[in-house]
Amino acid sequence: MSEILISQDGESATALPSTPEEKARQVPDPSSFYLLCVLPEIDEEYGETGLLKAGQTMHYEDILSPVLFVVKMGPDAYKDPKRFPSGPSCKVGDFVLVRPNTGTRIKIHGKEFRLINDDSVEAVVQDPRGITR
């Protein structure tokens, strides 16, 4: 896919990134009070039986997942002491619980990310395995 050229101004063109390092630089920086989160990988089979999940089941589990992984925080996240008197609800690297369909959904190189409000975090979990909607 790195052969495709993108032109912003009609004169210069750049190739899409081909290395993981170049792809990582394409992840946006959240502005103001937003958190950038990524959805954890969904298992392709049911753990107890080993049966494969249907494509539609995988899709619903993916987009309706209540578990997100915090990748980046905007510069104003959790800065308002009136709204967050106890301090931040989470930090970069935490697994958090949110309501399904929370935030703005975006895909970058096939991976789903969400931009959520800092006040959308309802809980922090140590180990999200086994948590389902």
PDB file of C-alpha atoms in Angstrom:
ATOM      1  CA  MET A   1       0.000   0.000   0.000  1.00  0.00           C
ATOM      2  CA  SER A   2       3.004   2.312   0.261  1.00  0.00           C
ATOM      3  CA  GLU A   3       2.856   2.928  -3.502  1.00  0.00           C
ATOM      4  CA  ILE A   4      -0.194   5.203  -3.166  1.00  0.00           C
ATOM      5  CA  LEU A   5       0.724   8.871  -3.241  1.00  0.00           C
ATOM      6  CA  ILE A   6      -1.068  11.562  -1.285  1.00  0.00           C
ATOM      7  CA  SER A   7      -0.916  15.171  -2.426  1.00  0.00           C
ATOM      8  CA  GLN A   8      -1.988  17.949  -0.093  1.00  0.00           C
ATOM      9  CA  ASP A   9      -1.227  20.983  -2.244  1.00  0.00           C
ATOM     10  CA  GLY A  10      -1.271  19.519  -5.752  1.00  0.00           C
ATOM     11  CA  GLU A  11       2.494  19.879  -6.125  1.00  0.00           C
ATOM     12  CA  SER A  12       4.166  17.689  -3.510  1.00  0.00           C
ATOM     13  CA  ALA A  13       3.327  14.061  -2.868  1.00  0.00           C
ATOM     14  CA  THR A  14       4.238  11.647  -0.124  1.00  0.00           C
ATOM     15  CA  ALA A  15       3.936   7.883   0.074  1.00  0.00           C
ATOM     16  CA  LEU A  16       1.829   6.248   2.757  1.00  0.00           C
ATOM     17  CA  PRO A  17       3.951   4.905   5.619  1.00  0.00           C
ATOM     18  CA  SER A  18       5.265   1.381   5.311  1.00  0.00           C
ATOM     19  CA  THR A  19       7.126   0.824   8.596  1.00  0.00           C
ATOM     20  CA  PRO A  20       5.531   0.540  12.056  1.00  0.00           C
ATOM     21  CA  GLU A  21       7.489   3.612  13.197  1.00  0.00           C
ATOM     22  CA  GLU A  22       6.090   5.730  10.353  1.00  0.00           C
ATOM     23  CA  LYS A  23       2.568   4.423  11.005  1.00  0.00           C
ATOM     24  CA  ALA A  24       2.827   5.284  14.713  1.00  0.00           C
ATOM     25  CA  ARG A  25       3.460   8.925  13.822  1.00  0.00           C
ATOM     26  CA  GLN A  26       0.081   9.044  12.077  1.00  0.00           C
ATOM     27  CA  VAL A  27      -1.817   8.574  15.339  1.00  0.00           C
ATOM     28  CA  PRO A  28      -3.418  11.956  16.107  1.00  0.00           C
ATOM     29  CA  ASP A  29      -2.709  13.989  19.219  1.00  0.00           C
ATOM     30  CA  PRO A  30      -5.954  14.687  21.079  1.00  0.00           C
ATOM     31  CA  SER A  31      -6.733  18.346  21.656  1.00  0.00           C
ATOM     32  CA  SER A  32      -8.231  20.032  24.721  1.00  0.00           C
ATOM     33  CA  PHE A  33      -9.865  17.546  27.132  1.00  0.00           C
ATOM     34  CA  TYR A  34     -10.042  14.479  24.871  1.00  0.00           C
ATOM     35  CA  LEU A  35      -8.426  11.078  25.410  1.00  0.00           C
ATOM     36  CA  LEU A  36      -7.241   8.951  22.488  1.00  0.00           C
ATOM     37  CA  CYS A  37      -8.021   5.304  23.154  1.00  0.00           C
ATOM     38  CA  VAL A  38      -7.648   2.100  21.182  1.00  0.00           C
ATOM     39  CA  LEU A  39      -9.921  -0.914  21.290  1.00  0.00           C
ATOM     40  CA  PRO A  40      -8.261  -4.109  22.546  1.00  0.00           C
ATOM     41  CA  GLU A  41      -8.081  -7.082  20.201  1.00  0.00           C
ATOM     42  CA  ILE A  42     -11.227  -9.236  20.213  1.00  0.00           C
ATOM     43  CA  ASP A  43     -10.778 -13.016  20.511  1.00  0.00           C
ATOM     44  CA  GLU A  44     -11.817 -14.851  17.354  1.00  0.00           C
ATOM     45  CA  GLU A  45     -13.151 -17.839  19.266  1.00  0.00           C
ATOM     46  CA  TYR A  46     -15.139 -18.539  22.386  1.00  0.00           C
ATOM     47  CA  GLY A  47     -12.681 -19.377  25.158  1.00  0.00           C
ATOM     48  CA  GLU A  48     -14.546 -22.199  26.826  1.00  0.00           C
ATOM     49  CA  THR A  49     -15.497 -24.121  23.671  1.00  0.00           C
ATOM     50  CA  GLY A  50     -12.967 -23.010  21.063  1.00  0.00           C
ATOM     51  CA  LEU A  51     -15.762 -22.372  18.543  1.00  0.00           C
ATOM     52  CA  LEU A  52     -15.081 -19.605  16.034  1.00  0.00           C
ATOM     53  CA  LYS A  53     -17.218 -16.482  16.297  1.00  0.00           C
ATOM     54  CA  ALA A  54     -19.276 -15.285  13.338  1.00  0.00           C
ATOM     55  CA  GLY A  55     -18.094 -12.169  11.513  1.00  0.00           C
ATOM     56  CA  GLN A  56     -21.125 -10.185  12.650  1.00  0.00           C
ATOM     57  CA  THR A  57     -20.517 -11.222  16.272  1.00  0.00           C
ATOM     58  CA  MET A  58     -16.891 -10.087  16.007  1.00  0.00           C
ATOM     59  CA  HIS A  59     -18.039  -6.752  14.540  1.00  0.00           C
ATOM     60  CA  TYR A  60     -20.560  -6.109  17.328  1.00  0.00           C
ATOM     61  CA  GLU A  61     -18.103  -7.088  20.051  1.00  0.00           C
ATOM     62  CA  ASP A  62     -15.549  -4.750  18.498  1.00  0.00           C
ATOM     63  CA  ILE A  63     -17.675  -1.623  18.102  1.00  0.00           C
ATOM     64  CA  LEU A  64     -19.701  -2.100  21.300  1.00  0.00           C
ATOM     65  CA  SER A  65     -16.767  -2.934  23.563  1.00  0.00           C
ATOM     66  CA  PRO A  66     -16.924  -1.206  26.956  1.00  0.00           C
ATOM     67  CA  VAL A  67     -13.141  -1.607  27.393  1.00  0.00           C
ATOM     68  CA  LEU A  68     -10.636   0.863  25.910  1.00  0.00           C
ATOM     69  CA  PHE A  69      -6.878   1.334  26.305  1.00  0.00           C
ATOM     70  CA  VAL A  70      -5.735   4.942  26.891  1.00  0.00           C
ATOM     71  CA  VAL A  71      -3.024   5.873  24.364  1.00  0.00           C
ATOM     72  CA  LYS A  72      -2.769   9.672  24.663  1.00  0.00           C
ATOM     73  CA  MET A  73      -4.347  12.514  26.627  1.00  0.00           C
ATOM     74  CA  GLY A  74      -5.108  16.024  25.475  1.00  0.00           C
ATOM     75  CA  PRO A  75      -3.337  18.911  27.241  1.00  0.00           C
ATOM     76  CA  ASP A  76      -6.469  19.945  29.159  1.00  0.00           C
ATOM     77  CA  ALA A  77      -7.644  16.469  30.229  1.00  0.00           C
ATOM     78  CA  TYR A  78      -8.516  16.385  33.931  1.00  0.00           C
ATOM     79  CA  LYS A  79      -7.221  19.945  34.497  1.00  0.00           C
ATOM     80  CA  ASP A  80     -10.496  21.382  35.854  1.00  0.00           C
ATOM     81  CA  PRO A  81     -10.419  20.977  39.675  1.00  0.00           C
ATOM     82  CA  LYS A  82     -14.167  21.676  39.936  1.00  0.00           C
ATOM     83  CA  ARG A  83     -15.044  18.733  37.672  1.00  0.00           C
ATOM     84  CA  PHE A  84     -12.272  16.461  38.970  1.00  0.00           C
ATOM     85  CA  PRO A  85     -11.665  17.327  42.641  1.00  0.00           C
ATOM     86  CA  SER A  86      -9.935  13.967  43.237  1.00  0.00           C
ATOM     87  CA  GLY A  87      -7.641  14.372  40.236  1.00  0.00           C
ATOM     88  CA  PRO A  88      -7.452  12.360  37.004  1.00  0.00           C
ATOM     89  CA  SER A  89      -9.638   9.277  36.625  1.00  0.00           C
ATOM     90  CA  CYS A  90      -6.991   7.460  34.577  1.00  0.00           C
ATOM     91  CA  LYS A  91      -3.585   7.795  32.955  1.00  0.00           C
ATOM     92  CA  VAL A  92      -1.924   6.757  29.702  1.00  0.00           C
ATOM     93  CA  GLY A  93      -1.554   2.979  29.705  1.00  0.00           C
ATOM     94  CA  ASP A  94      -4.744   2.244  31.683  1.00  0.00           C
ATOM     95  CA  PHE A  95      -7.610   0.025  30.573  1.00  0.00           C
ATOM     96  CA  VAL A  96     -10.835   1.926  31.183  1.00  0.00           C
ATOM     97  CA  LEU A  97     -14.541   1.136  31.109  1.00  0.00           C
ATOM     98  CA  VAL A  98     -16.854   3.414  29.139  1.00  0.00           C
ATOM     99  CA  ARG A  99     -20.365   3.176  27.783  1.00  0.00           C
ATOM    100  CA  PRO A 100     -20.650   1.323  24.463  1.00  0.00           C
ATOM    101  CA  ASN A 101     -20.464   3.627  21.406  1.00  0.00           C
ATOM    102  CA  THR A 102     -18.731   6.355  23.442  1.00  0.00           C
ATOM    103  CA  GLY A 103     -16.662   8.850  21.510  1.00  0.00           C
ATOM    104  CA  THR A 104     -15.639   9.524  17.943  1.00  0.00           C
ATOM    105  CA  ARG A 105     -14.659   6.361  16.092  1.00  0.00           C
ATOM    106  CA  ILE A 106     -11.712   6.453  13.687  1.00  0.00           C
ATOM    107  CA  LYS A 107      -9.687   3.738  11.961  1.00  0.00           C
ATOM    108  CA  ILE A 108      -5.979   4.074  11.313  1.00  0.00           C
ATOM    109  CA  HIS A 109      -4.388   1.297   9.266  1.00  0.00           C
ATOM    110  CA  GLY A 110      -7.247  -1.049  10.164  1.00  0.00           C
ATOM    111  CA  LYS A 111      -7.077  -0.427  13.922  1.00  0.00           C
ATOM    112  CA  GLU A 112     -10.054   1.222  15.638  1.00  0.00           C
ATOM    113  CA  PHE A 113      -9.418   4.242  17.875  1.00  0.00           C
ATOM    114  CA  ARG A 114     -11.816   6.420  19.860  1.00  0.00           C
ATOM    115  CA  LEU A 115     -11.589  10.034  20.932  1.00  0.00           C
ATOM    116  CA  ILE A 116     -13.531  10.287  24.184  1.00  0.00           C
ATOM    117  CA  ASN A 117     -14.212  13.067  26.684  1.00  0.00           C
ATOM    118  CA  ASP A 118     -12.196  12.927  29.896  1.00  0.00           C
ATOM    119  CA  ASP A 119     -15.438  12.593  31.876  1.00  0.00           C
ATOM    120  CA  SER A 120     -16.549   9.508  29.884  1.00  0.00           C
ATOM    121  CA  VAL A 121     -14.301   7.190  31.911  1.00  0.00           C
ATOM    122  CA  GLU A 122     -16.422   5.243  34.385  1.00  0.00           C
ATOM    123  CA  ALA A 123     -13.789   2.893  35.847  1.00  0.00           C
ATOM    124  CA  VAL A 124     -10.207   1.709  35.528  1.00  0.00           C
ATOM    125  CA  VAL A 125      -9.567  -2.048  35.332  1.00  0.00           C
ATOM    126  CA  GLN A 126      -6.314  -3.904  35.924  1.00  0.00           C
ATOM    127  CA  ASP A 127      -7.082  -6.859  33.644  1.00  0.00           C
ATOM    128  CA  PRO A 128      -9.833  -6.444  31.032  1.00  0.00           C
ATOM    129  CA  ARG A 129      -9.866 -10.106  29.959  1.00  0.00           C
ATOM    130  CA  GLY A 130     -13.247 -11.618  30.568  1.00  0.00           C
ATOM    131  CA  ILE A 131     -15.100  -8.277  30.598  1.00  0.00           C
ATOM    132  CA  THR A 132     -17.887  -8.250  28.019  1.00  0.00           C
ATOM    133  CA  ARG A 133     -20.876  -6.087  27.328  1.00  0.00           C
TER     134      ARG A 133
END
